[in-house]
Amino acid sequence: MPKVSRIKIQFYLIEALIIFLPFSSWLVSLTGQPTISLIRDILVFSLFLVSIPDYKIRNLKKLHPTLILLFILFVFLSYFWTEAGPFQWLRGVRFWLTPLLLLLTTILIDFKLEQIQKFVRTIIYVSVIITGFAILEPVGVKLSTVSILSGAGSLESVNLVGALKINRLESILAGPNALGLYLLVIISVLLGWQGEIKHYKLILFFSALILILTFSRSAWIGLIVLLLNLAIIKYKLSFVKISYLVILLVVLVSGTFYISKKSQTLSQIFNHGLSTDMRLEQYNRIVEEKFEIGLLGRGAGAAGPSTQNRLDNGSNHWTENTYLDTFEEFGLIGLLLFLTIIIVWWRQLLRIQNDQDPGLRTAHLALPSFLLAGFFINFFTGQVAVFMFFLTIGLTKAKLK
């Protein structure tokens, strides 16, 4: 296949993926057909197959692609020790394989700047639709998530802020946390590519407002980190000023938590009922079972978000912490491999200081905020955000490789 034709196919596959992803959960709920979500996998695997000629040995020998391939191999090898049944194992593999394959593929494709600009515009246009649906929720207008085909609908449940009974905005995504993480990526893209996006300030305002109204604590933390990082980049703050800013932030957060103990309203906002206690119980469980988890973990599909409604009726091992879930699923070896991928990202990004490059600006903002949010929510939750995050990072590959 000629390279020009291949690039066009790659472009349209990614465009289709950007458009489909945010609507995936809603379509599954509306039709009652979980297989609709496989469109995402078909698009990614088609992109992978079309891109095979781009997988040149000299590129695959570079550190970042090599580490991703090693992690994918480790995920497959977990079949030999997984605690999950065969179909549940496949489900766990799918949670990891598809987004990582998207990251690997986008790293190795040579898209032109004009094509990346079109991707960015599509990402923002779709996000405006998703945000628009969320804006209507407080006034009681919500897109139907059920039909005669689906019966109950998988998105029909209402998410509230503890005993306050405040509706958490979720639009048509798989819950408030999924929407919060998705908007965290969108805000990074808006700030990174602001010169390329019309009415970006208005879109940015509503994106940030909706993120706040998801009452997703992990997304809030990610947004705070993003804004702190933006201030550092924009004003080129010295180490001393950054230290003062961090200390001030710690004092403000600590003070807020102290006040929340005196205020029932703030307590519900920060603790979400029993949510915090339940997470702490899971953290303690990981500490107690660390030797049982060991070097190899429980295997794909035996821990993490894929254990919700397990196909083999096994236990739900899910801490909602990305890194603890990775440790439980793939053990110390898998966690170290995953952290190495992140560290390599971080080091390569820090080596390149170019405030004029919109792709790099986006990566500088998205990477720390999204990864730190992962301590408080598994960023594979809802899947949409992690796909958009990996796509955003992958499109900066010319600078990161």
Coordinates of C-alpha atoms in Angstrom, one line a residue:
M1 CA 0.0 0.0 0.0
P2 CA 1.4 3.4 -1.0
K3 CA 2.5 5.5 2.0
V4 CA 0.2 8.4 1.1
S5 CA -2.9 6.1 1.1
R6 CA -1.8 4.5 4.3
I7 CA -1.5 7.9 6.1
K8 CA -5.0 8.8 4.9
I9 CA -6.4 5.5 6.3
Q10 CA -4.5 6.1 9.6
F11 CA -5.9 9.6 9.8
Y12 CA -9.5 8.6 9.2
L13 CA -9.2 5.7 11.7
I14 CA -8.0 8.0 14.5
E15 CA -10.7 10.6 13.6
A16 CA -13.4 7.8 13.8
L17 CA -11.9 6.8 17.2
I18 CA -11.9 10.3 18.6
I19 CA -15.6 10.7 17.6
F20 CA -16.7 7.2 18.8
L21 CA -15.0 7.0 22.2
P22 CA -17.1 9.5 24.2
F23 CA -20.4 8.1 22.8
S24 CA -19.4 4.4 23.4
S25 CA -20.9 4.0 26.9
W26 CA -24.1 5.8 26.0
L27 CA -24.6 3.7 22.9
V28 CA -24.0 0.5 24.9
S29 CA -26.5 1.6 27.5
L30 CA -29.1 2.8 24.9
T31 CA -29.0 -0.4 22.9
G32 CA -28.3 -2.9 25.6
Q33 CA -25.5 -4.3 23.4
P34 CA -22.1 -4.4 25.1
T35 CA -20.5 -5.6 21.8
I36 CA -20.9 -2.0 20.4
S37 CA -17.9 -1.1 22.5
L38 CA -15.8 -3.5 20.4
I39 CA -15.9 -0.9 17.6
R40 CA -13.2 0.9 19.6
D41 CA -11.0 -2.2 19.5
I42 CA -11.7 -2.8 15.8
L43 CA -10.6 0.8 15.1
V44 CA -7.4 0.5 17.2
F45 CA -6.5 -3.0 15.8
S46 CA -7.2 -1.7 12.2
L47 CA -4.9 1.2 12.9
F48 CA -2.2 -1.2 14.2
L49 CA -2.5 -3.5 11.1
V50 CA -2.4 -0.6 8.6
S51 CA 0.6 0.9 10.5
I52 CA 2.8 -2.3 10.5
P53 CA 5.1 -0.9 7.8
D54 CA 5.8 2.0 10.2
Y55 CA 7.1 -0.4 12.8
K56 CA 10.7 -0.2 11.7
I57 CA 13.2 -2.1 13.7
R58 CA 15.2 1.0 14.4
N59 CA 12.2 2.6 15.9
L60 CA 11.2 -0.4 17.9
K61 CA 14.7 -0.6 19.4
K62 CA 14.2 2.8 21.0
L63 CA 13.5 2.7 24.7
H64 CA 9.9 3.9 24.9
P65 CA 8.4 1.5 22.2
T66 CA 10.5 -1.3 23.6
L67 CA 9.1 -0.8 27.2
I68 CA 5.5 -0.7 25.9
L69 CA 6.1 -4.0 24.0
L70 CA 7.6 -5.6 27.0
F71 CA 4.6 -4.6 29.2
I72 CA 2.2 -6.0 26.6
L73 CA 4.2 -9.2 26.5
F74 CA 4.0 -9.4 30.3
V75 CA 0.2 -8.9 30.2
F76 CA -0.1 -11.9 27.8
L77 CA 2.3 -14.1 29.8
S78 CA 0.1 -13.6 32.9
Y79 CA -2.2 -16.2 31.3
F80 CA 0.1 -18.8 32.9
W81 CA -0.5 -17.7 36.5
T82 CA -3.7 -15.7 36.4
E83 CA -6.4 -16.4 39.0
A84 CA -9.1 -15.4 36.5
G85 CA -11.0 -17.7 34.2
P86 CA -10.1 -17.6 30.4
F87 CA -12.8 -15.1 29.4
Q88 CA -12.2 -12.9 32.4
W89 CA -8.5 -13.0 31.6
L90 CA -9.3 -11.9 28.0
R91 CA -11.3 -9.1 29.4
G92 CA -8.4 -7.9 31.6
V93 CA -6.0 -8.1 28.6
R94 CA -8.4 -6.0 26.6
F95 CA -8.4 -3.2 29.3
W96 CA -4.6 -2.9 28.9
L97 CA -3.9 -4.0 25.3
T98 CA -6.1 -1.7 23.3
P99 CA -5.0 1.6 24.8
L100 CA -1.3 0.6 24.9
L101 CA -1.5 -0.5 21.3
L102 CA -3.0 2.9 20.4
L103 CA -0.1 4.7 22.3
L104 CA 2.5 2.5 20.6
T105 CA 1.0 3.0 17.1
T106 CA 0.6 6.8 17.4
I107 CA 4.2 7.1 18.6
L108 CA 5.5 5.5 15.4
I109 CA 3.2 7.2 12.8
D110 CA 4.6 10.3 11.1
F111 CA 1.5 12.6 11.0
K112 CA 1.9 16.1 9.5
L113 CA 1.2 19.1 11.6
E114 CA -2.0 19.9 9.7
Q115 CA -3.3 16.4 10.4
I116 CA -2.6 16.8 14.1
Q117 CA -4.3 20.1 14.1
K118 CA -7.4 18.5 12.6
F119 CA -7.3 15.8 15.3
V120 CA -7.2 18.5 18.0
R121 CA -10.2 20.3 16.4
T122 CA -12.2 17.1 16.3
I123 CA -11.3 16.4 20.0
I124 CA -12.5 19.8 21.0
Y125 CA -15.7 19.7 18.8
V126 CA -16.7 16.4 20.3
S127 CA -15.9 17.6 23.8
V128 CA -18.2 20.6 23.3
I129 CA -21.1 18.2 22.6
I130 CA -20.3 16.1 25.7
T131 CA -20.0 19.3 27.8
G132 CA -23.3 20.5 26.3
F133 CA -25.1 17.4 27.5
A134 CA -23.6 17.9 31.0
I135 CA -24.6 21.6 31.1
L136 CA -28.3 20.6 30.7
E137 CA -28.3 18.1 33.6
P138 CA -28.7 20.7 36.5
V139 CA -32.0 21.9 34.9
G140 CA -33.3 18.4 34.6
V141 CA -32.6 17.8 30.9
K142 CA -30.7 14.5 30.5
L143 CA -30.2 12.5 27.3
S144 CA -32.0 9.2 27.6
T145 CA -29.8 6.3 28.5
V146 CA -32.4 3.6 28.0
S147 CA -34.6 2.4 25.2
I148 CA -37.0 -0.5 24.4
L149 CA -33.9 -2.4 23.3
S150 CA -31.9 -2.0 26.5
G151 CA -34.5 -2.2 29.3
A152 CA -32.8 -0.8 32.4
G153 CA -29.7 0.7 30.7
S154 CA -26.2 0.5 32.1
L155 CA -25.9 4.2 32.8
E156 CA -29.3 4.7 34.4
S157 CA -28.1 4.9 38.0
V158 CA -27.9 8.4 39.6
N159 CA -24.6 9.5 41.2
L160 CA -24.9 11.7 44.3
V161 CA -22.5 13.5 46.6
G162 CA -22.9 11.4 49.8
A163 CA -25.8 12.4 52.1
L164 CA -26.1 15.8 50.4
K165 CA -28.0 14.2 47.5
I166 CA -26.3 16.6 45.0
N167 CA -26.3 15.2 41.5
R168 CA -22.8 14.7 40.1
L169 CA -22.7 15.6 36.4
E170 CA -21.7 12.7 34.1
S171 CA -23.1 13.7 30.7
I172 CA -23.2 10.5 28.6
L173 CA -20.0 9.0 29.9
A174 CA -19.6 6.0 32.3
G175 CA -20.0 8.1 35.5
P176 CA -18.8 11.3 37.0
N177 CA -15.2 10.1 37.4
A178 CA -15.0 9.1 33.8
L179 CA -16.2 12.6 32.8
G180 CA -13.9 14.3 35.2
L181 CA -10.8 12.5 33.8
Y182 CA -11.9 13.1 30.2
L183 CA -12.3 16.8 30.8
L184 CA -8.9 16.9 32.5
V185 CA -7.4 15.8 29.2
I186 CA -9.6 18.2 27.2
I187 CA -8.5 21.2 29.4
S188 CA -4.8 20.2 28.8
V189 CA -5.5 20.2 25.0
L190 CA -7.3 23.5 25.2
L191 CA -4.5 25.2 27.0
G192 CA -1.8 23.6 24.9
W193 CA -3.5 24.4 21.5
Q194 CA -5.2 27.6 22.5
G195 CA -3.9 29.5 19.4
E196 CA -5.6 26.9 17.1
I197 CA -9.0 26.8 18.7
K198 CA -11.8 29.4 18.3
H199 CA -13.6 30.5 21.4
Y200 CA -11.2 28.5 23.5
K201 CA -11.7 30.6 26.6
L202 CA -15.4 30.0 26.6
I203 CA -14.9 26.3 26.0
L204 CA -12.3 26.2 28.7
F205 CA -14.6 27.9 31.2
F206 CA -17.4 25.4 30.7
S207 CA -15.0 22.4 30.6
A208 CA -13.5 23.5 34.0
L209 CA -17.0 24.2 35.5
I210 CA -18.4 20.8 34.5
L211 CA -15.2 19.1 35.8
I212 CA -15.8 20.8 39.2
L213 CA -19.4 19.8 39.2
T214 CA -18.6 16.1 38.6
F215 CA -17.4 16.2 42.3
S216 CA -14.7 13.8 41.2
R217 CA -12.0 14.3 43.8
S218 CA -9.3 12.7 41.6
A219 CA -10.2 15.1 38.8
W220 CA -10.1 18.0 41.2
I221 CA -6.6 17.0 42.3
G222 CA -5.6 16.6 38.6
L223 CA -6.9 20.1 37.8
I224 CA -5.1 21.7 40.7
V225 CA -1.8 20.0 39.6
L226 CA -2.5 21.1 36.0
L227 CA -3.0 24.8 37.1
L228 CA 0.1 24.7 39.3
N229 CA 2.1 23.3 36.4
L230 CA 0.6 25.9 34.0
A231 CA 1.8 28.7 36.4
I232 CA 5.3 27.2 36.5
I233 CA 5.5 27.0 32.7
K234 CA 3.9 30.4 32.0
Y235 CA 5.8 32.4 34.6
K236 CA 9.0 30.3 34.6
L237 CA 8.9 30.2 38.3
S238 CA 12.2 29.5 40.2
F239 CA 12.6 26.5 42.5
V240 CA 12.1 28.7 45.6
K241 CA 8.9 30.2 44.3
I242 CA 7.6 26.7 43.3
S243 CA 8.4 25.5 46.9
Y244 CA 6.5 28.5 48.4
L245 CA 3.5 27.7 46.0
V246 CA 3.5 24.0 47.0
I247 CA 3.7 24.9 50.7
L248 CA 0.8 27.3 50.3
L249 CA -1.2 24.7 48.5
V250 CA -0.5 22.1 51.2
V251 CA -1.6 24.6 53.9
L252 CA -4.8 25.4 52.0
V253 CA -5.7 21.7 51.4
S254 CA -4.9 20.8 55.0
G255 CA -7.0 23.7 56.3
T256 CA -9.9 22.7 54.1
F257 CA -9.8 19.1 55.3
Y258 CA -9.6 20.4 58.9
I259 CA -12.6 22.6 58.4
S260 CA -14.4 19.7 56.7
K261 CA -14.3 17.8 60.0
K262 CA -16.3 20.6 61.5
S263 CA -18.7 20.9 58.6
Q264 CA -21.1 18.1 57.6
T265 CA -21.5 19.7 54.1
L266 CA -17.7 19.8 53.4
S267 CA -17.3 16.4 54.9
Q268 CA -19.8 14.9 52.5
I269 CA -18.1 16.6 49.5
F270 CA -14.7 15.4 50.4
N271 CA -15.6 11.9 51.8
H272 CA -18.6 11.0 49.5
G273 CA -20.2 9.1 52.3
L274 CA -18.3 5.9 52.9
S275 CA -16.2 6.1 49.8
T276 CA -13.0 7.3 51.5
D277 CA -13.3 4.6 54.2
M278 CA -13.9 1.9 51.6
R279 CA -10.8 2.9 49.7
L280 CA -8.7 3.0 52.8
E281 CA -9.9 -0.6 53.6
Q282 CA -8.7 -1.6 50.1
Y283 CA -5.3 0.0 50.7
N284 CA -4.9 -1.9 53.9
R285 CA -5.9 -5.1 52.1
I286 CA -3.1 -4.6 49.6
V287 CA -0.6 -4.1 52.4
E288 CA -1.8 -7.3 54.1
E289 CA -1.7 -9.3 50.9
K290 CA 1.5 -7.9 49.4
F291 CA 3.4 -11.2 49.7
E292 CA 0.5 -13.2 48.2
I293 CA 0.5 -10.8 45.3
G294 CA 4.3 -11.1 45.0
L295 CA 6.4 -10.5 41.9
L296 CA 3.9 -11.6 39.3
G297 CA 0.5 -10.5 40.8
R298 CA -2.9 -12.2 40.3
G299 CA -2.7 -11.9 36.5
A300 CA -4.7 -10.0 33.9
G301 CA -8.4 -9.8 34.7
A302 CA -8.0 -10.7 38.4
A303 CA -7.6 -7.2 39.7
G304 CA -8.4 -3.6 38.7
P305 CA -11.5 -2.2 37.0
S306 CA -12.0 -5.2 34.8
T307 CA -13.1 -7.2 37.9
Q308 CA -16.3 -5.2 38.2
N309 CA -19.1 -7.7 37.4
R310 CA -16.6 -10.5 36.7
L311 CA -17.3 -13.0 34.1
D312 CA -16.1 -15.9 36.2
N313 CA -17.9 -14.9 39.5
G314 CA -14.5 -14.3 41.2
S315 CA -13.6 -11.6 43.8
N316 CA -13.7 -7.9 42.9
H317 CA -10.1 -6.8 43.6
W318 CA -10.1 -3.1 43.0
T319 CA -8.5 -0.3 45.0
E320 CA -9.3 2.5 42.5
N321 CA -5.7 3.5 42.7
T322 CA -4.0 2.9 39.3
Y323 CA -0.7 1.9 40.7
L324 CA -1.9 -0.3 43.5
D325 CA -4.3 -2.0 41.0
T326 CA -1.4 -2.5 38.6
F327 CA 0.7 -4.0 41.5
E328 CA -2.1 -6.4 42.4
E329 CA -2.8 -7.4 38.8
F330 CA 0.8 -7.8 37.6
G331 CA 2.9 -7.9 40.8
L332 CA 6.1 -6.0 41.6
I333 CA 7.6 -6.8 38.2
G334 CA 4.6 -5.4 36.3
L335 CA 4.4 -2.3 38.4
L336 CA 8.1 -1.5 38.0
L337 CA 7.8 -2.0 34.2
F338 CA 4.7 0.3 34.2
L339 CA 6.5 3.0 36.3
T340 CA 9.6 2.8 34.1
I341 CA 7.4 3.7 31.1
I342 CA 6.1 6.7 33.0
I343 CA 9.6 7.7 34.1
V344 CA 10.9 7.5 30.6
W345 CA 8.0 9.7 29.4
W346 CA 8.8 12.2 32.1
R347 CA 12.5 12.4 31.5
Q348 CA 12.1 12.7 27.7
L349 CA 9.5 15.5 28.2
L350 CA 11.7 17.4 30.7
R351 CA 14.7 17.3 28.3
I352 CA 12.7 19.3 25.8
Q353 CA 11.7 22.8 26.7
N354 CA 9.8 24.4 23.9
D355 CA 6.9 26.6 25.0
Q356 CA 6.0 27.4 21.4
D357 CA 5.1 23.8 20.4
P358 CA 1.4 23.2 21.2
G359 CA 1.8 19.4 21.3
L360 CA 4.6 19.6 23.9
R361 CA 2.7 22.2 25.9
T362 CA -0.2 19.8 26.0
A363 CA 2.0 16.9 27.1
H364 CA 3.7 19.1 29.8
L365 CA 0.2 19.9 31.2
A366 CA -1.5 16.5 30.8
L367 CA 1.2 14.1 31.9
P368 CA 1.7 15.2 35.6
S369 CA -2.0 16.0 36.2
F370 CA -3.3 12.8 34.8
L371 CA -0.7 10.5 36.4
L372 CA -1.1 12.1 39.8
A373 CA -4.9 11.8 39.5
G374 CA -4.2 8.1 39.0
F375 CA -3.3 7.8 42.7
F376 CA -6.9 8.6 43.6
I377 CA -8.8 6.9 40.8
N378 CA -7.8 4.1 38.3
F379 CA -7.5 6.1 35.1
F380 CA -8.7 3.1 33.1
T381 CA -12.1 3.9 34.6
G382 CA -14.6 4.4 31.8
Q383 CA -11.7 3.9 29.4
V384 CA -12.4 7.1 27.3
A385 CA -10.0 9.3 29.3
V386 CA -7.1 6.9 29.1
F387 CA -7.5 6.5 25.3
M388 CA -7.6 10.3 24.8
F389 CA -4.6 10.7 27.2
F390 CA -2.5 8.1 25.3
L391 CA -3.5 9.6 22.0
T392 CA -2.5 13.1 23.1
I393 CA 0.8 11.9 24.4
G394 CA 1.4 9.7 21.3
L395 CA 0.9 12.6 19.0
T396 CA 3.9 14.3 20.5
K397 CA 6.1 11.3 19.5
A398 CA 8.4 13.4 17.2
K399 CA 9.7 15.2 20.3
L400 CA 9.4 12.3 22.8
K401 CA 11.1 9.5 20.9

